[in-house]
mmCIF file of C-alpha atoms and ligand atoms in Angstrom:
data_model
loop_
_atom_site.group_PDB
_atom_site.id
_atom_site.type_symbol
_atom_site.label_atom_id
_atom_site.label_comp_id
_atom_site.label_asym_id
_atom_site.label_seq_id
_atom_site.Cartn_x
_atom_site.Cartn_y
_atom_site.Cartn_z
ATOM 1 C CA MET F 1 108.280 110.479 89.488
ATOM 2 C CA ASN F 2 105.074 112.281 88.641
ATOM 3 C CA THR F 3 102.871 109.572 87.199
ATOM 4 C CA VAL F 4 99.875 108.952 89.409
ATOM 5 C CA TYR F 5 97.010 106.455 89.262
ATOM 6 C CA LEU F 6 93.440 107.732 89.304
ATOM 7 C CA ASN F 7 90.380 105.567 88.695
ATOM 8 C CA GLY F 8 91.879 103.152 86.198
ATOM 9 C CA ARG F 9 94.254 105.582 84.458
ATOM 10 C CA TYR F 10 97.951 106.339 84.828
ATOM 11 C CA LEU F 11 98.551 110.037 84.147
ATOM 12 C CA PRO F 12 100.804 112.983 85.000
ATOM 13 C CA ALA F 13 100.053 114.329 88.501
ATOM 14 C CA ASP F 14 99.072 117.763 87.193
ATOM 15 C CA GLU F 15 96.379 116.217 84.987
ATOM 16 C CA ALA F 16 94.670 114.305 87.831
ATOM 17 C CA ARG F 17 91.277 115.813 88.757
ATOM 18 C CA ILE F 18 88.898 114.926 91.576
ATOM 19 C CA SER F 19 85.393 116.316 92.120
ATOM 20 C CA PRO F 20 84.893 118.751 95.049
ATOM 21 C CA PHE F 21 81.915 116.533 95.914
ATOM 22 C CA ASP F 22 84.167 113.549 96.445
ATOM 23 C CA ARG F 23 83.377 112.263 99.934
ATOM 24 C CA GLY F 24 87.071 111.845 100.664
ATOM 25 C CA PHE F 25 87.487 115.612 100.216
ATOM 26 C CA LEU F 26 84.270 116.658 101.985
ATOM 27 C CA PHE F 27 84.226 114.245 104.921
ATOM 28 C CA GLY F 28 87.519 112.367 105.035
ATOM 29 C CA ASP F 29 85.256 109.438 104.054
ATOM 30 C CA SER F 30 88.172 107.322 102.879
ATOM 31 C CA VAL F 31 90.968 104.967 103.845
ATOM 32 C CA TYR F 32 94.599 104.689 102.781
ATOM 33 C CA GLU F 33 97.838 102.758 102.844
ATOM 34 C CA VAL F 34 101.497 103.741 102.573
ATOM 35 C CA ILE F 35 103.568 100.923 101.081
ATOM 36 C CA PRO F 36 107.314 101.197 100.518
ATOM 37 C CA TYR F 37 108.934 99.502 97.558
ATOM 38 C CA PHE F 38 112.643 98.757 97.838
ATOM 39 C CA ARG F 39 114.455 98.209 94.554
ATOM 40 C CA GLY F 40 111.061 97.790 92.962
ATOM 41 C CA THR F 41 109.821 95.115 95.404
ATOM 42 C CA GLY F 42 106.891 95.820 97.707
ATOM 43 C CA PHE F 43 107.681 95.600 101.424
ATOM 44 C CA ARG F 44 105.204 93.141 102.958
ATOM 45 C CA LEU F 45 102.827 93.929 100.125
ATOM 46 C CA GLN F 46 100.296 91.199 100.947
ATOM 47 C CA GLU F 47 100.120 92.365 104.565
ATOM 48 C CA HIS F 48 99.513 95.961 103.477
ATOM 49 C CA ILE F 49 96.789 94.843 101.044
ATOM 50 C CA ALA F 50 95.165 92.721 103.767
ATOM 51 C CA ARG F 51 95.102 95.780 106.049
ATOM 52 C CA LEU F 52 93.611 97.903 103.247
ATOM 53 C CA GLU F 53 90.889 95.295 102.779
ATOM 54 C CA HIS F 54 90.254 95.311 106.533
ATOM 55 C CA SER F 55 89.879 99.128 106.476
ATOM 56 C CA LEU F 56 87.572 99.018 103.429
ATOM 57 C CA ARG F 57 85.360 96.334 104.974
ATOM 58 C CA ALA F 58 85.228 98.132 108.316
ATOM 59 C CA VAL F 59 83.873 101.345 106.753
ATOM 60 C CA ARG F 60 81.884 99.548 104.036
ATOM 61 C CA ILE F 61 83.642 101.094 101.054
ATOM 62 C CA ARG F 62 83.578 98.822 98.012
ATOM 63 C CA GLY F 63 86.923 97.834 96.594
ATOM 64 C CA ASP F 64 87.958 94.593 94.992
ATOM 65 C CA LEU F 65 90.551 95.790 92.511
ATOM 66 C CA ASP F 66 93.801 94.149 91.532
ATOM 67 C CA TRP F 67 95.706 96.242 94.100
ATOM 68 C CA VAL F 68 99.044 94.545 93.545
ATOM 69 C CA GLY F 69 98.754 94.989 89.766
ATOM 70 C CA ILE F 70 97.934 98.699 90.135
ATOM 71 C CA LEU F 71 100.763 99.409 92.574
ATOM 72 C CA ASP F 72 103.403 97.382 90.727
ATOM 73 C CA GLN F 73 102.520 99.130 87.464
ATOM 74 C CA LEU F 74 102.646 102.580 89.101
ATOM 75 C CA VAL F 75 106.063 101.859 90.606
ATOM 76 C CA THR F 76 107.359 100.668 87.223
ATOM 77 C CA LEU F 77 106.025 103.801 85.488
ATOM 78 C CA ASN F 78 107.821 105.920 88.086
ATOM 79 C CA GLY F 79 111.135 104.253 87.421
ATOM 80 C CA GLY F 80 111.115 101.560 90.115
ATOM 81 C CA GLY F 81 113.826 101.674 92.780
ATOM 82 C CA ASN F 82 113.030 102.888 96.287
ATOM 83 C CA LEU F 83 109.595 104.450 96.359
ATOM 84 C CA SER F 84 106.872 104.832 98.897
ATOM 85 C CA VAL F 85 103.414 104.388 97.379
ATOM 86 C CA TYR F 86 100.444 106.241 98.818
ATOM 87 C CA LEU F 87 97.104 104.593 98.002
ATOM 88 C CA GLN F 88 93.792 106.197 98.914
ATOM 89 C CA VAL F 89 90.288 104.843 98.359
ATOM 90 C CA THR F 90 87.376 107.196 98.992
ATOM 91 C CA ARG F 91 83.702 106.302 99.081
ATOM 92 C CA GLY F 92 83.347 108.255 95.842
ATOM 93 C CA ASP F 93 81.770 111.343 94.315
ATOM 94 C CA SER F 94 78.194 111.791 95.530
ATOM 95 C CA GLY F 95 77.495 114.890 93.380
ATOM 96 C CA SER F 96 76.260 116.888 96.390
ATOM 97 C CA ARG F 97 77.047 117.165 100.098
ATOM 98 C CA SER F 98 75.097 114.776 102.280
ATOM 99 C CA HIS F 99 76.172 112.784 105.314
ATOM 100 C CA VAL F 100 74.035 109.915 104.071
ATOM 101 C CA TYR F 101 75.670 107.913 101.311
ATOM 102 C CA ASP F 102 74.471 105.786 98.458
ATOM 103 C CA ALA F 103 75.851 102.263 98.814
ATOM 104 C CA ASP F 104 76.292 102.021 95.024
ATOM 105 C CA LEU F 105 78.812 104.856 94.732
ATOM 106 C CA GLU F 106 81.876 104.096 92.650
ATOM 107 C CA PRO F 107 84.931 104.498 94.934
ATOM 108 C CA THR F 108 87.640 106.972 93.926
ATOM 109 C CA VAL F 109 91.034 105.293 93.822
ATOM 110 C CA PHE F 110 94.167 107.418 93.815
ATOM 111 C CA ALA F 111 97.825 106.416 94.156
ATOM 112 C CA CYS F 112 101.099 108.314 93.883
ATOM 113 C CA CYS F 113 104.789 107.727 94.676
ATOM 114 C CA ALA F 114 107.430 109.549 96.709
ATOM 115 C CA PRO F 115 111.105 108.737 97.243
ATOM 116 C CA VAL F 116 111.990 106.640 100.282
ATOM 117 C CA ARG F 117 115.343 105.619 101.710
ATOM 118 C CA ASP F 118 116.155 101.957 102.360
ATOM 119 C CA PHE F 119 117.486 101.255 105.867
ATOM 120 C CA ALA F 120 120.130 98.991 104.369
ATOM 121 C CA SER F 121 121.908 102.106 103.102
ATOM 122 C CA ILE F 122 121.961 103.737 106.540
ATOM 123 C CA ALA F 123 124.733 102.880 109.012
ATOM 124 C CA THR F 124 123.601 102.269 112.616
ATOM 125 C CA GLU F 125 125.842 105.084 113.844
ATOM 126 C CA ASP F 126 124.219 107.538 111.428
ATOM 127 C CA VAL F 127 120.728 107.017 112.881
ATOM 128 C CA LYS F 128 119.751 109.976 115.022
ATOM 129 C CA GLY F 129 118.006 109.464 118.367
ATOM 130 C CA LEU F 130 114.542 111.041 118.265
ATOM 131 C CA VAL F 131 113.046 113.543 120.668
ATOM 132 C CA ALA F 132 109.418 112.879 121.636
ATOM 133 C CA ILE F 133 106.699 114.458 123.701
ATOM 134 C CA VAL F 134 103.761 112.661 125.287
ATOM 135 C CA THR F 135 100.306 114.064 124.762
ATOM 136 C CA ALA F 136 96.629 113.082 124.840
ATOM 137 C CA ASP F 137 95.334 110.708 122.156
ATOM 138 C CA LEU F 138 92.383 112.675 120.777
ATOM 139 C CA ARG F 139 91.523 110.223 117.974
ATOM 140 C CA TRP F 140 88.373 108.153 117.566
ATOM 141 C CA ARG F 141 88.338 104.622 118.945
ATOM 142 C CA ARG F 142 88.776 102.788 115.648
ATOM 143 C CA CYS F 143 92.464 103.428 115.101
ATOM 144 C CA ASP F 144 92.769 99.925 113.586
ATOM 145 C CA ILE F 145 91.133 101.462 110.488
ATOM 146 C CA LYS F 146 93.652 103.406 108.415
ATOM 147 C CA SER F 147 91.326 106.328 107.825
ATOM 148 C CA THR F 148 92.406 109.590 106.188
ATOM 149 C CA CYS F 149 90.736 111.554 109.034
ATOM 150 C CA LEU F 150 94.142 112.563 110.351
ATOM 151 C CA LEU F 151 93.382 115.945 111.924
ATOM 152 C CA PRO F 152 94.247 114.805 115.492
ATOM 153 C CA ASN F 153 97.517 113.265 114.245
ATOM 154 C CA ILE F 154 98.371 116.436 112.322
ATOM 155 C CA LEU F 155 97.692 118.771 115.257
ATOM 156 C CA VAL F 156 99.695 116.659 117.641
ATOM 157 C CA VAL F 157 102.752 116.176 115.422
ATOM 158 C CA GLN F 158 102.749 119.941 114.910
ATOM 159 C CA GLN F 159 102.613 120.350 118.695
ATOM 160 C CA ALA F 160 105.714 118.128 118.815
ATOM 161 C CA ARG F 161 107.440 120.271 116.183
ATOM 162 C CA ASP F 162 106.541 123.419 118.143
ATOM 163 C CA HIS F 163 108.478 121.851 121.050
ATOM 164 C CA GLN F 164 111.446 120.998 118.778
ATOM 165 C CA ALA F 165 110.464 117.313 119.049
ATOM 166 C CA ASP F 166 110.277 114.765 116.221
ATOM 167 C CA GLU F 167 107.299 112.688 117.312
ATOM 168 C CA ALA F 168 104.415 112.727 119.772
ATOM 169 C CA LEU F 169 103.582 109.582 121.728
ATOM 170 C CA LEU F 170 99.911 109.294 122.578
ATOM 171 C CA LEU F 171 98.287 108.507 125.892
ATOM 172 C CA ARG F 172 94.664 107.367 126.255
ATOM 173 C CA ASP F 173 93.057 106.483 129.598
ATOM 174 C CA GLY F 174 96.514 106.528 131.185
ATOM 175 C CA LEU F 175 98.011 104.100 128.652
ATOM 176 C CA VAL F 176 100.414 104.615 125.766
ATOM 177 C CA THR F 177 98.759 103.781 122.450
ATOM 178 C CA GLU F 178 101.207 104.675 119.653
ATOM 179 C CA GLY F 179 102.933 107.583 117.903
ATOM 180 C CA THR F 180 101.198 109.955 115.463
ATOM 181 C CA SER F 181 102.334 107.754 112.571
ATOM 182 C CA SER F 182 104.238 104.958 114.279
ATOM 183 C CA ASN F 183 103.951 102.118 116.799
ATOM 184 C CA VAL F 184 105.785 102.220 120.123
ATOM 185 C CA PHE F 185 108.099 99.785 121.915
ATOM 186 C CA VAL F 186 109.676 100.023 125.380
ATOM 187 C CA VAL F 187 112.686 97.901 126.390
ATOM 188 C CA ARG F 188 113.275 97.017 130.020
ATOM 189 C CA GLN F 189 116.003 94.616 131.132
ATOM 190 C CA GLY F 190 116.329 93.054 127.711
ATOM 191 C CA VAL F 191 112.587 92.487 127.143
ATOM 192 C CA ILE F 192 110.580 94.376 124.505
ATOM 193 C CA TYR F 193 107.158 95.627 125.571
ATOM 194 C CA THR F 194 104.564 97.000 123.154
ATOM 195 C CA PRO F 195 100.852 97.797 123.479
ATOM 196 C CA LYS F 196 98.514 94.942 122.541
ATOM 197 C CA ARG F 197 96.816 95.041 119.158
ATOM 198 C CA SER F 198 93.352 96.507 119.578
ATOM 199 C CA SER F 199 91.048 99.062 117.993
ATOM 200 C CA GLU F 200 93.056 101.735 119.878
ATOM 201 C CA ILE F 201 96.123 101.330 117.638
ATOM 202 C CA LEU F 202 96.985 100.674 114.030
ATOM 203 C CA GLY F 203 98.186 97.132 113.440
ATOM 204 C CA GLY F 204 101.540 98.297 112.103
ATOM 205 C CA ILE F 205 103.157 96.098 109.458
ATOM 206 C CA THR F 206 106.624 96.868 110.828
ATOM 207 C CA ARG F 207 105.379 96.305 114.389
ATOM 208 C CA GLU F 208 104.454 92.745 113.362
ATOM 209 C CA LEU F 209 107.810 92.274 111.652
ATOM 210 C CA VAL F 210 109.719 93.503 114.714
ATOM 211 C CA LEU F 211 107.880 90.952 116.883
ATOM 212 C CA GLU F 212 108.474 88.228 114.277
ATOM 213 C CA LEU F 213 112.211 89.020 114.160
ATOM 214 C CA ALA F 214 112.336 89.066 117.964
ATOM 215 C CA ASP F 215 110.722 85.625 118.000
ATOM 216 C CA GLU F 216 113.100 84.190 115.414
ATOM 217 C CA ASN F 217 116.139 85.552 117.228
ATOM 218 C CA GLY F 218 115.317 84.572 120.779
ATOM 219 C CA ILE F 219 114.570 88.118 121.940
ATOM 220 C CA GLN F 220 111.815 88.188 124.545
ATOM 221 C CA TYR F 221 108.783 90.393 124.034
ATOM 222 C CA GLN F 222 105.440 90.998 125.619
ATOM 223 C CA GLU F 223 102.323 92.724 124.275
ATOM 224 C CA THR F 224 100.980 94.551 127.286
ATOM 225 C CA ASP F 225 99.626 97.789 128.757
ATOM 226 C CA ILE F 226 102.240 100.537 129.130
ATOM 227 C CA ASP F 227 101.484 103.547 131.309
ATOM 228 C CA TYR F 228 103.382 106.835 131.437
ATOM 229 C CA GLU F 229 105.609 105.660 134.303
ATOM 230 C CA ALA F 230 106.539 102.439 132.473
ATOM 231 C CA LEU F 231 107.318 104.452 129.343
ATOM 232 C CA MET F 232 109.554 106.854 131.255
ATOM 233 C CA ALA F 233 111.255 103.966 133.096
ATOM 234 C CA GLY F 234 112.277 102.227 129.841
ATOM 235 C CA ASP F 235 115.959 101.495 129.205
ATOM 236 C CA GLU F 236 115.115 102.083 125.531
ATOM 237 C CA VAL F 237 112.098 103.355 123.608
ATOM 238 C CA TRP F 238 111.609 102.794 119.868
ATOM 239 C CA ILE F 239 109.061 103.733 117.251
ATOM 240 C CA SER F 240 108.378 101.817 114.040
ATOM 241 C CA SER F 241 106.776 102.377 110.664
ATOM 242 C CA SER F 242 107.181 100.845 107.226
ATOM 243 C CA THR F 243 108.819 103.942 105.749
ATOM 244 C CA ARG F 244 111.088 104.714 108.737
ATOM 245 C CA GLY F 245 111.867 101.209 110.002
ATOM 246 C CA VAL F 246 112.676 101.117 113.710
ATOM 247 C CA LEU F 247 114.051 104.287 115.274
ATOM 248 C CA PRO F 248 115.360 104.990 118.781
ATOM 249 C CA VAL F 249 113.725 107.666 120.943
ATOM 250 C CA THR F 250 116.368 109.097 123.269
ATOM 251 C CA VAL F 251 114.513 111.994 124.918
ATOM 252 C CA ILE F 252 110.879 112.041 126.112
ATOM 253 C CA ASP F 253 109.266 115.118 127.651
ATOM 254 C CA GLY F 254 112.727 116.596 128.161
ATOM 255 C CA HIS F 255 114.082 113.531 130.047
ATOM 256 C CA PRO F 256 116.720 111.163 128.658
ATOM 257 C CA VAL F 257 115.504 107.629 127.909
ATOM 258 C CA GLY F 258 117.809 105.261 129.862
ATOM 259 C CA ASP F 259 121.280 106.731 129.520
ATOM 260 C CA GLY F 260 120.100 109.021 126.720
ATOM 261 C CA GLU F 261 121.957 107.029 124.035
ATOM 262 C CA LYS F 262 120.642 104.711 121.319
ATOM 263 C CA GLY F 263 120.253 101.340 123.014
ATOM 264 C CA PRO F 264 121.977 98.025 122.225
ATOM 265 C CA LEU F 265 118.731 96.126 121.629
ATOM 266 C CA TRP F 266 117.599 98.828 119.207
ATOM 267 C CA ALA F 267 120.907 98.442 117.316
ATOM 268 C CA ARG F 268 120.315 94.677 117.148
ATOM 269 C CA MET F 269 116.750 95.074 115.866
ATOM 270 C CA PHE F 270 117.861 97.706 113.339
ATOM 271 C CA GLU F 271 120.467 95.235 112.072
ATOM 272 C CA LEU F 272 117.857 92.424 111.835
ATOM 273 C CA LEU F 273 115.466 94.682 109.932
ATOM 274 C CA THR F 274 118.249 95.814 107.626
ATOM 275 C CA ARG F 275 119.156 92.201 106.910
ATOM 276 C CA TYR F 276 115.488 91.396 106.189
ATOM 277 C CA GLN F 277 115.264 94.331 103.823
ATOM 278 C CA ARG F 278 118.506 93.507 102.049
ATOM 279 C CA LYS F 279 117.189 89.982 101.379
ATOM 280 C CA LEU F 280 113.992 91.470 99.968
ATOM 281 C CA MET F 281 115.979 93.746 97.674
ATOM 282 C CA THR F 282 118.372 91.130 96.389
ATOM 283 C CA GLY F 283 115.795 88.339 96.242
ATOM 284 C CA GLU F 284 118.128 85.975 98.174
HETATM 285 N N1 PDD R 1 101.604 105.523 109.020
HETATM 286 N N2 PDD R 1 100.467 103.945 113.689
HETATM 287 C C1 PDD R 1 99.966 104.942 112.950
HETATM 288 C C2 PDD R 1 98.946 105.842 113.543
HETATM 289 C C3 PDD R 1 100.434 105.125 111.623
HETATM 290 O O1 PDD R 1 99.914 106.116 110.873
HETATM 291 C C4 PDD R 1 101.438 104.262 111.105
HETATM 292 C C5 PDD R 1 101.971 104.397 109.712
HETATM 293 C C6 PDD R 1 101.925 103.234 111.938
HETATM 294 C C7 PDD R 1 102.966 102.263 111.455
HETATM 295 O O2 PDD R 1 102.399 101.331 110.571
HETATM 296 P P1 PDD R 1 103.263 100.567 109.471
HETATM 297 O O3 PDD R 1 104.325 99.830 110.190
HETATM 298 O O4 PDD R 1 102.294 99.661 108.834
HETATM 299 O O5 PDD R 1 103.839 101.602 108.527
HETATM 300 C C8 PDD R 1 101.413 103.099 113.207
HETATM 301 C C9 PDD R 1 101.955 105.804 107.650
HETATM 302 C C10 PDD R 1 103.357 105.512 107.301
HETATM 303 C C11 PDD R 1 101.511 107.199 107.293
HETATM 304 O O6 PDD R 1 100.484 107.620 107.812
HETATM 305 O O7 PDD R 1 102.170 107.859 106.501
#
């Protein structure tokens, strides 16, 4: 599992070299995606690629490669199976440090794999309820762009760890936005609530899938503003991401969520996601 992709070549990770003048290194001038493959099949691959293209366009980094071809080949070279692929595209190597960039720079494209677990192999009862804290969202206001400028996310998730918590939920202008690397859902009386898609949150691929599965299965949901009180009054709170699926949060800021147990609607959604994933893996 140590073959990486760098600028058109597949090579061992310890042979990959990037210039110190790469703008991704100097400025975080780059965007990324994290795409899980389950049994060698990309999870919502087209949706991830569409989001990558959105990020690239939004920051005006060139990039019209055969993304699917690159990722599929990398997964194959790493043995297939369950892998999470990290793909980063930087504006490129400018040869010196300057805020101003040359529009003709050749982007640097890097991808690597890491193991990931499929939810289908995890029993509902083995999923652990997460502990979360709520803290200020210090990020810029273009969180719809999957930028590698993750310093606020890193500081805040560390703050959570310092409080023996698993995740930090972010609050901007009195409203919940998302987690440090996840989207947020609140359940109240059988209805799922989640913040509206906007430039304040990442349009999560699993967030969309959760809403799609809710729709298909007659579960009511609403995309709406959620303030701290509404979050704390939830019967259930969940987070979602493509690598972690949908996970229950059972403690927030030291208070139990609902009765402090994993909720029934979470268990239903976990089951629906698992079924979706199993179909993807078996091709049925
Ligand atoms: N992050 N919100 C943020 C800020 C995220 O970083 C992520 C995912 C999500 C969930 O998006 P998706 O469902 O498309 O995975 C929401 C990835 C996994 C990461 O940074 O590693």
